[in-house]
Short mmCIF file of C-alpha atoms in Angstrom, two decimals:
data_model
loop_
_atom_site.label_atom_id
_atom_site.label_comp_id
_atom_site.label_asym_id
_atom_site.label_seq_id
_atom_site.Cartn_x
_atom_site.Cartn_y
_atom_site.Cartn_z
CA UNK A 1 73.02 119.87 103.25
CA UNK A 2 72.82 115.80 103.16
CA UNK A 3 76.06 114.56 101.66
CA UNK A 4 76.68 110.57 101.69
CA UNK A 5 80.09 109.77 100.84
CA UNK A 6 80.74 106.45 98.73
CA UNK A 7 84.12 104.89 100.11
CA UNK A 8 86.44 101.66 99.93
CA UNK A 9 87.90 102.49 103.25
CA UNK A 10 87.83 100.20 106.17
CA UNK A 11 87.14 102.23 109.25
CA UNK A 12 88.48 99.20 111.55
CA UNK A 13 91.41 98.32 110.05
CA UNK A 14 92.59 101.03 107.31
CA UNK A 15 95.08 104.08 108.74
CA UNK A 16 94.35 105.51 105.36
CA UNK A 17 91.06 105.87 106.79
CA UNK A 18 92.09 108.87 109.43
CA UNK A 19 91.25 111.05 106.70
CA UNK A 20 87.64 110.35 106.31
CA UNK A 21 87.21 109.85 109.65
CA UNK A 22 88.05 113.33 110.67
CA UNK A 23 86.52 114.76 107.60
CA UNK A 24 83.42 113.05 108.69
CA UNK A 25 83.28 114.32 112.26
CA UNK A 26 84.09 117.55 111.40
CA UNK A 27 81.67 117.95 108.38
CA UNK A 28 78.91 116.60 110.79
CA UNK A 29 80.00 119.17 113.75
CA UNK A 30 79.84 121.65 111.60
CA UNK A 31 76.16 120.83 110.54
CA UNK A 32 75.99 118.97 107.18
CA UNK A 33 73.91 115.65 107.64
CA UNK A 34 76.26 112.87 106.59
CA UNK A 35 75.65 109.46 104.99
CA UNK A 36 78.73 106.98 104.22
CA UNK A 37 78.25 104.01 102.66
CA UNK A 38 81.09 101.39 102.66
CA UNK A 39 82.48 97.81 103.48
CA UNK A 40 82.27 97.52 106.70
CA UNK A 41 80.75 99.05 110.13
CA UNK A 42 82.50 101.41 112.44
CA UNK A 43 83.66 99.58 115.48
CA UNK A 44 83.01 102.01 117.67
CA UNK A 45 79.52 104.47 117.93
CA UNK A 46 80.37 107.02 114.93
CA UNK A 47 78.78 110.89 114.72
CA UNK A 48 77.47 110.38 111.35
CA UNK A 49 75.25 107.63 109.87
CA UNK A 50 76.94 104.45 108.71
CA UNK A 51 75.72 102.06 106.13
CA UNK A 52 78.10 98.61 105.56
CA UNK A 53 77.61 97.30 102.06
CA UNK A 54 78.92 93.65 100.80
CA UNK A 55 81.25 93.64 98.76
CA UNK A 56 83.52 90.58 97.18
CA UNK A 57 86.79 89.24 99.28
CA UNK A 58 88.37 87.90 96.09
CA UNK A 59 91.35 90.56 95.03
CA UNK A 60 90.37 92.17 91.96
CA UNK A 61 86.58 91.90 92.62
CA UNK A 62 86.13 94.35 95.67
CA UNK A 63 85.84 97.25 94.07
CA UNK A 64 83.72 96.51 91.30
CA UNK A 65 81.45 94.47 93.66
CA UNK A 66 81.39 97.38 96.14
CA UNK A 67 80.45 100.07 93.45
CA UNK A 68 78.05 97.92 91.78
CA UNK A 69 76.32 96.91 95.57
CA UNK A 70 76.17 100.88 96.63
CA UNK A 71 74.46 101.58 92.84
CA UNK A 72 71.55 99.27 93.93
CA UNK A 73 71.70 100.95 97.38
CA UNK A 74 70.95 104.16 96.22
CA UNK A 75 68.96 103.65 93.59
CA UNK A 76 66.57 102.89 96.34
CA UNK A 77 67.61 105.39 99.17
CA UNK A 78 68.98 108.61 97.28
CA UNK A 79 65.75 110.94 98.72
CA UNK A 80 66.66 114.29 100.25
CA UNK A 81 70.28 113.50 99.06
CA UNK A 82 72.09 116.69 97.75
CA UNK A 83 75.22 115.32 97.48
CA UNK A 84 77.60 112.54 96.53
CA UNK A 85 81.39 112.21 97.71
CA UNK A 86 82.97 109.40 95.56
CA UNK A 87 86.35 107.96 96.54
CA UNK A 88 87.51 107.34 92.99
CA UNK A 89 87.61 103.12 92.64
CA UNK A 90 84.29 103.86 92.36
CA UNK A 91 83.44 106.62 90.75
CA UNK A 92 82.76 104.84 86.78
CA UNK A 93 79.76 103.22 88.35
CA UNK A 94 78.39 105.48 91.07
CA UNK A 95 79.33 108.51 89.31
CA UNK A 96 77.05 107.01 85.96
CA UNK A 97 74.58 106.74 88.20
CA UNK A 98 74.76 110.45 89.75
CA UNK A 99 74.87 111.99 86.16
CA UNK A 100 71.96 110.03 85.28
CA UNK A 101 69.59 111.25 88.26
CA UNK A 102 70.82 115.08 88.27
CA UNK A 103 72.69 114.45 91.44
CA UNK A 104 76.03 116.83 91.67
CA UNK A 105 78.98 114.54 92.78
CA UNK A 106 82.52 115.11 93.74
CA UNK A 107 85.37 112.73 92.84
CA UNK A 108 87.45 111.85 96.14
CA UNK A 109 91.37 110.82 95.64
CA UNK A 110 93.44 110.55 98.33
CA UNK A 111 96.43 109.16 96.05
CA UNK A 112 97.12 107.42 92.90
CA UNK A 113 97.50 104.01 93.04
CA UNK A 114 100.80 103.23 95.26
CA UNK A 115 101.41 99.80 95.26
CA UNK A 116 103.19 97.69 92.76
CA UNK A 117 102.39 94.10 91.11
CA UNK A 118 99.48 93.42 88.47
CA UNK A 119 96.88 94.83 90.76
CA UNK A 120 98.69 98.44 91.03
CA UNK A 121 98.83 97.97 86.94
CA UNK A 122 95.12 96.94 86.86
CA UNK A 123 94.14 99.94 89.28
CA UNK A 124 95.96 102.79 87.91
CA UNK A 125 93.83 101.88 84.53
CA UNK A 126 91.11 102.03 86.65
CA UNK A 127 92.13 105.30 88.52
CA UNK A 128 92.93 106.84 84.59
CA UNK A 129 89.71 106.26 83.82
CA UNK A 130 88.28 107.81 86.47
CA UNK A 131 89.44 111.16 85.62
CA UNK A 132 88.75 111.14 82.37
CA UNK A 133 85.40 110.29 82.80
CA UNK A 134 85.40 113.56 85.69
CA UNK A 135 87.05 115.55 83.19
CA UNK A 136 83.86 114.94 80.89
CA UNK A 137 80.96 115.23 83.66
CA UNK A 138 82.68 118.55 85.02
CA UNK A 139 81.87 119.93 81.80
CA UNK A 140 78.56 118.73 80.26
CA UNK A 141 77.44 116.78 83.16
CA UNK A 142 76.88 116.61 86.91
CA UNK A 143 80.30 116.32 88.11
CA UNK A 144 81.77 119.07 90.50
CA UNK A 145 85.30 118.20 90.18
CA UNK A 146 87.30 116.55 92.20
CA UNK A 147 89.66 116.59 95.79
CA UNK A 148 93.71 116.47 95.74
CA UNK A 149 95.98 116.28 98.03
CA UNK A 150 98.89 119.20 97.25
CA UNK A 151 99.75 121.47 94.66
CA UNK A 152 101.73 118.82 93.01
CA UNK A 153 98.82 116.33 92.45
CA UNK A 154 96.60 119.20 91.02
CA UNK A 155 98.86 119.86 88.67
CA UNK A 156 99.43 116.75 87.54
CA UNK A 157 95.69 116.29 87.06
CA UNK A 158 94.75 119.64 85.64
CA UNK A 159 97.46 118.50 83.06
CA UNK A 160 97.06 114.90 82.24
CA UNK A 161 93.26 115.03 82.36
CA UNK A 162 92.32 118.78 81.45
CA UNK A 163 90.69 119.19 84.45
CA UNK A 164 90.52 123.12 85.07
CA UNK A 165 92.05 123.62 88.79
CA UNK A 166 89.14 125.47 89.94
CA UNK A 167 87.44 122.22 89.80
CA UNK A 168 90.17 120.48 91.92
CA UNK A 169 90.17 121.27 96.03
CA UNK A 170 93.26 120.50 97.76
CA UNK A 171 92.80 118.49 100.83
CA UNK A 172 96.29 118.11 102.83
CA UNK A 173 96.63 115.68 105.35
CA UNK A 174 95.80 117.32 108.56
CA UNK A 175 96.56 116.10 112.52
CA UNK A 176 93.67 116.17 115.11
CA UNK A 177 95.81 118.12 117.72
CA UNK A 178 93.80 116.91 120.52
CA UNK A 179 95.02 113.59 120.57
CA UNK A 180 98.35 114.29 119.61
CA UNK A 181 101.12 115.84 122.66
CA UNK A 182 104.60 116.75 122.68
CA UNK A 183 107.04 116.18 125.84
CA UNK A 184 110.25 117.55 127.12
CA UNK A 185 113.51 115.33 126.02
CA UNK A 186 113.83 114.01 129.29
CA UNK A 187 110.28 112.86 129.58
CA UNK A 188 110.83 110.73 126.24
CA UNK A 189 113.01 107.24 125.55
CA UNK A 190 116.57 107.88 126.67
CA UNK A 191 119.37 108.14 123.80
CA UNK A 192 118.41 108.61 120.57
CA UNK A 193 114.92 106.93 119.24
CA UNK A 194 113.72 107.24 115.01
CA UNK A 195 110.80 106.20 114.65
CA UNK A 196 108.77 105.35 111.07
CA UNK A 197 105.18 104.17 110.99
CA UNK A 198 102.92 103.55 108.44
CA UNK A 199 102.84 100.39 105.41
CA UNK A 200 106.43 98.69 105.58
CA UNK A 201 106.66 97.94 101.61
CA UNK A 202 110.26 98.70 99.94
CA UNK A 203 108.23 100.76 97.72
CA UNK A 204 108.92 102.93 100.15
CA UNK A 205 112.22 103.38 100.80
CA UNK A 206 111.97 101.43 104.38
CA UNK A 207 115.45 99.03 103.28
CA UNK A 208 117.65 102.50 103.49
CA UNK A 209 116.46 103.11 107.26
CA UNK A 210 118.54 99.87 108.93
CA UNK A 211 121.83 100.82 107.43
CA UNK A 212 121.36 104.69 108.74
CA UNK A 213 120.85 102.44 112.06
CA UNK A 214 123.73 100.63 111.41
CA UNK A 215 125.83 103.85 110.78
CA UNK A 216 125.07 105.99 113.75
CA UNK A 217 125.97 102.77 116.01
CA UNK A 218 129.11 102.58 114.44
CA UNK A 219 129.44 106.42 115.73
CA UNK A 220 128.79 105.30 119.35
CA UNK A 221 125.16 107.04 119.05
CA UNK A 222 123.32 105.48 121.49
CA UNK A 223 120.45 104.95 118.32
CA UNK A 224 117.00 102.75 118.11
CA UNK A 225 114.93 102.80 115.28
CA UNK A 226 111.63 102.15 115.71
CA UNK A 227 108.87 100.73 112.95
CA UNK A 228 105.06 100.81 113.75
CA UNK A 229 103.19 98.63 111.04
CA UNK A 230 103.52 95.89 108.38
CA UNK A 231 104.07 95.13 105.08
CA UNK A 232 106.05 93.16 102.18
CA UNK A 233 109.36 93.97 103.51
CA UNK A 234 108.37 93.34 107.25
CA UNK A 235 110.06 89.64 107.27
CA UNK A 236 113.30 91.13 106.32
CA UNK A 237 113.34 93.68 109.46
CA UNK A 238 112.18 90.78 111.44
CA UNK A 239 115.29 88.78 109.82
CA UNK A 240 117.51 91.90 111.06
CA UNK A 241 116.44 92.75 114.24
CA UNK A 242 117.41 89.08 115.49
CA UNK A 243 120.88 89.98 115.14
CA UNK A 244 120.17 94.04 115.56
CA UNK A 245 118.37 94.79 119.14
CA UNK A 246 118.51 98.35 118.20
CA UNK A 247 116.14 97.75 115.63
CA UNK A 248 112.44 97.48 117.01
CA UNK A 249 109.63 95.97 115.41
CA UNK A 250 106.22 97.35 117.60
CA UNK A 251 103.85 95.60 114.66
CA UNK A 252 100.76 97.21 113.90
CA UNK A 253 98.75 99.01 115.81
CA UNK A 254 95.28 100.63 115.85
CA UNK A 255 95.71 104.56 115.08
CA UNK A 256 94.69 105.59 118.12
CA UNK A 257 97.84 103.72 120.03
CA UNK A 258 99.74 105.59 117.76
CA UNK A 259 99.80 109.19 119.49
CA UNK A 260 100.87 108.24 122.83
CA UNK A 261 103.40 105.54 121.07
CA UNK A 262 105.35 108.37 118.53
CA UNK A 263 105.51 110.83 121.14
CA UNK A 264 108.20 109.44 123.21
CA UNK A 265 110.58 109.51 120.39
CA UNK A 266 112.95 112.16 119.02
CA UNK A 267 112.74 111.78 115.41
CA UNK A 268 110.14 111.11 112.73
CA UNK A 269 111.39 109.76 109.10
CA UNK A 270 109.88 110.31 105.85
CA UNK A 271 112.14 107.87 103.65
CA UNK A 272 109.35 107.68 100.55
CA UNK A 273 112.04 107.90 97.49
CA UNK A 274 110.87 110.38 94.79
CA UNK A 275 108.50 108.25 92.24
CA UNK A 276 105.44 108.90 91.10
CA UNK A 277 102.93 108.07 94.05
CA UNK A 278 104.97 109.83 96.54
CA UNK A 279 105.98 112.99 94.66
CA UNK A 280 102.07 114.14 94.60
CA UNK A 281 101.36 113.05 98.38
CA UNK A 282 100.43 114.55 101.75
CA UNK A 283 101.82 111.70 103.97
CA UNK A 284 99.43 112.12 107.46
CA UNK A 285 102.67 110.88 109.24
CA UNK A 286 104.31 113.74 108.77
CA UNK A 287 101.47 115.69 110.06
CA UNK A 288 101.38 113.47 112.89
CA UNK A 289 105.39 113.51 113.66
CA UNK A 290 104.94 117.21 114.05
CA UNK A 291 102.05 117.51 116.31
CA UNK A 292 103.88 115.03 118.34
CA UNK A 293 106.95 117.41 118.72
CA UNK A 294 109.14 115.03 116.51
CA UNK A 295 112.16 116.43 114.36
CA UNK A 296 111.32 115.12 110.46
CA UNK A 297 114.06 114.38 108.48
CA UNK A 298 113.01 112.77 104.94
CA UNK A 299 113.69 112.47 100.94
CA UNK A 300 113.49 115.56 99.30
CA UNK A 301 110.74 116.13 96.48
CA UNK A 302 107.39 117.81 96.73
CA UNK A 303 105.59 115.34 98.38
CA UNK A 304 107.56 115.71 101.29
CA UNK A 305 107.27 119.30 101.49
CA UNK A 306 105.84 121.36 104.10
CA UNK A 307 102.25 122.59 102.88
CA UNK A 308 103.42 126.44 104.04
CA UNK A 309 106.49 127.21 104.04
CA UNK A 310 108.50 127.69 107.10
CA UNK A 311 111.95 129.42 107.51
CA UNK A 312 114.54 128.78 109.73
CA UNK A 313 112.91 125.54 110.12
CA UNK A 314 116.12 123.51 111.29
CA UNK A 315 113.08 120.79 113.06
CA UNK A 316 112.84 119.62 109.11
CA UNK A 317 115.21 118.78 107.11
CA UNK A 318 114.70 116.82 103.61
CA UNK A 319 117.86 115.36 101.75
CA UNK A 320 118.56 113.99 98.21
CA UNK A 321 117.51 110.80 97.51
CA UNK A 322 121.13 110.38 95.75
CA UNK A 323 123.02 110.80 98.50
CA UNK A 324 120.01 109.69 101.28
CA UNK A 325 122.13 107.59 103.81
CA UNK A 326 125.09 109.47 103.97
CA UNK A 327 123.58 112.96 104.45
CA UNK A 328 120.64 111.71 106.69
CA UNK A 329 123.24 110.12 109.17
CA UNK A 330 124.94 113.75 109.32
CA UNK A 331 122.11 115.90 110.28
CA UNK A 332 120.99 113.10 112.38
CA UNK A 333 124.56 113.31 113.66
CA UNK A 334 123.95 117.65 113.86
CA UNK A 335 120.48 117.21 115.49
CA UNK A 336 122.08 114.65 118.26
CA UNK A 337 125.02 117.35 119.06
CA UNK A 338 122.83 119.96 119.53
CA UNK A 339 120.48 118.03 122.16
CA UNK A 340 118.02 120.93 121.63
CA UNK A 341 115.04 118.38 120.70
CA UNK A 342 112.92 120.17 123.16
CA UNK A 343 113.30 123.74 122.04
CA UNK A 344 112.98 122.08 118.15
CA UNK A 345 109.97 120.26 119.08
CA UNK A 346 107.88 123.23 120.82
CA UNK A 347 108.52 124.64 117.04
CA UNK A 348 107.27 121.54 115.23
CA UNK A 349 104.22 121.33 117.60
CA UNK A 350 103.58 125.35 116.87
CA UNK A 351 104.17 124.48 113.44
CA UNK A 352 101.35 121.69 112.97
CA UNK A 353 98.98 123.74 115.46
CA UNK A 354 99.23 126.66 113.14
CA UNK A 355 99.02 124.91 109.55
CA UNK A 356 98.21 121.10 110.33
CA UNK A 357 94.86 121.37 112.23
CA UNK A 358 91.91 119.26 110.39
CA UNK A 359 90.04 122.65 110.84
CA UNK A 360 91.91 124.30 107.93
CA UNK A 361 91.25 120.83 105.51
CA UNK A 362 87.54 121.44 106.32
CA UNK A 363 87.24 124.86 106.03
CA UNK A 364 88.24 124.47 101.99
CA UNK A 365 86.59 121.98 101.57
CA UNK A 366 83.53 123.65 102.47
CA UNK A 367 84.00 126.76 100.78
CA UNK A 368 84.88 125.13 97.74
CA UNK A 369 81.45 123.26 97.68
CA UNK A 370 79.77 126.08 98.16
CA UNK A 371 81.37 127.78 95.39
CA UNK A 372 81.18 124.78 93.22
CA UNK A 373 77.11 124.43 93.93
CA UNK A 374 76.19 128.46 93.15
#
């Protein structure tokens, strides 16, 4: 089968990106001949075959540049194509032009918009229309459906939009276990080491994390907390960690620095409060943390929720966002005690090796394709 996916991602310099990537390689291991066509070129040599397409820099105009650009594209290079994956920014025109040729085409979303400011208002319009218009092509037109990422997010689609959930596959964010390790305690950072990575926007609950810092000092914990990437609220940790050593800004890095970077800590924080964007999500970090052997400890809501459930799971714990600081400083406090990060990390690493592998993602995928085409 010769799939070309249609995506906004930028391979170089977008962690939301992982997702595809894997997808990608694993689609094209498998055997399916793959096509993607998107804003820039791989920096390194890629399994599948890449095609960068221009698209505006002005915010606002990317998208609709980008959509309109890969229309022309394929309107001349759409032979022996059988299929169209189409991250959703772009599905109103490449989607058009799918149902106008006969071509079946899948609707990709990895997330509602997340961000806030005009441009999260202007792109969750956007990202409403989109499913809408999928709601209408799975039935009368060429449209297969559509991918999620949980439960939650398919039932919020199959509700809002009418979309049948047969017609929505649910992609969780998976961990490529081969590039992830775990070590024993005493191989990791001495004392205690938190560690969050990922966009640093107060969207996302990242101004709780310094005063649970601040807290287990105060207990004589011998406590860093640790922040891998950047964002709109990065200025104010900077501000912080002048007068807080404990806190430690690494900056962003390139995923692939980030599995031999996470693994020498002890515990992985999920501190996404429980609105709309993050109730429906499959955060890879978490997928990450636990193929690294981390403890999790987050805000509970479904989004944070392990994909299969686990009991006896005392490696992850998930707290109210009411009471977030508090009660997160006393299992943090519990966990410390203990000391048994080794034995809890052997079960997180079990755990993601079991449920987490990129395998499992693929595998429905693919059998939901096949049972969308027949």
């Amino acid at each position: 089968m010769n799939i070309t996916w249609c995506t906004t991602r930028h391979f170089n310099s977008d962690f939301c990106s992982t997702t595809q990537i894997e997808l990608l390689n694993r689609l094209t291991a498998e055997g399916y001949n793959l096509r993607a066509l998107g804003p820039d070129q791989p920096a390194s040599e890629v399994q599948w075959e890449h095609v960068k397409i221009k698209q505006s820099k002005i915010k606002g105009r990317k998208g609709a540049t980008l959509a309109n650009n890969i229309v022309k594209f394929l309107s001349k290079n759409i032979d022996n194509c059988n299929l169209l994956f189409i991250d959703w920014p772009l599905v109103g025109k490449v989607g058009a032009l799918a149902d106008k040729i006969g071509l079946p085409w899948i609707c990709i979303d990895r997330s509602p918009p997340a961000d806030s400011g005009i441009f999260a208002a202007l792109q969750s319009r956007v990202w409403k229309k989109t499913w809408r218009y999928v709601s209408l092509s799975t039935k009368s037109k060429q449209c297969l459906g559509g991918t999620v990422v949980s439960k939650a997010h398919q039932d919020m689609i199959s509700k809002k939009f009418q979309v049948k959930p047969g017609n929505l596959c649910i992609l969780m964010a998976g961990v490529n276990l081969s590039q992830f390790i775990t070590k024993d305690n005493n191989e990791r950072l001495s004392g205690l080491n938190l560690v969050y990575h990922g966009r640093i926007d107060r969207n996302r609950g990242i101004m709780n994390l310094p005063l649970i810092l601040e807290k287990l000092l105060e207990h004589d914990i011998d406590a860093k907390m640790h922040f891998i990437g950047d964002g709109d609220v990065y200025h104010i940790l900077e501000n912080i960690s002048r007068t807080q050593p404990n806190l430690i800004l690494h900056g962003k890095k390139n995923h692939d620095e980030i599995p031999k970077e996470i693994c020498n800590y002890q515990i992985g924080l999920l501190p996404m409060p429980p609105i709309s964007a993050w109730i429906i999500a499959s955060p890879l970090k978490r997928s990450e943390y636990l193929a690294s052997g981390l403890v999790v400890l987050g805000v509970n809501h479904s989004g944070h929720h392990l994909p299969c459930d686990e009991p006896d799971s005392e490696w992850y714990a998930l707290v109210e966002q009411e009471n977030f600081v508090t009660d997160a400083i006393a299992q943090i406090m519990k966990w410390n005690n203990k000391g048994n990060f080794t034995e809890m990390g052997l079960k997180s690493r079990t755990y993601a090796e079991e449920n987490l592998d990129w395998n499992i993602t693929v595998n429905s995928l693919t059998s939901w394709v096949h049972q969308r085409l027949e």
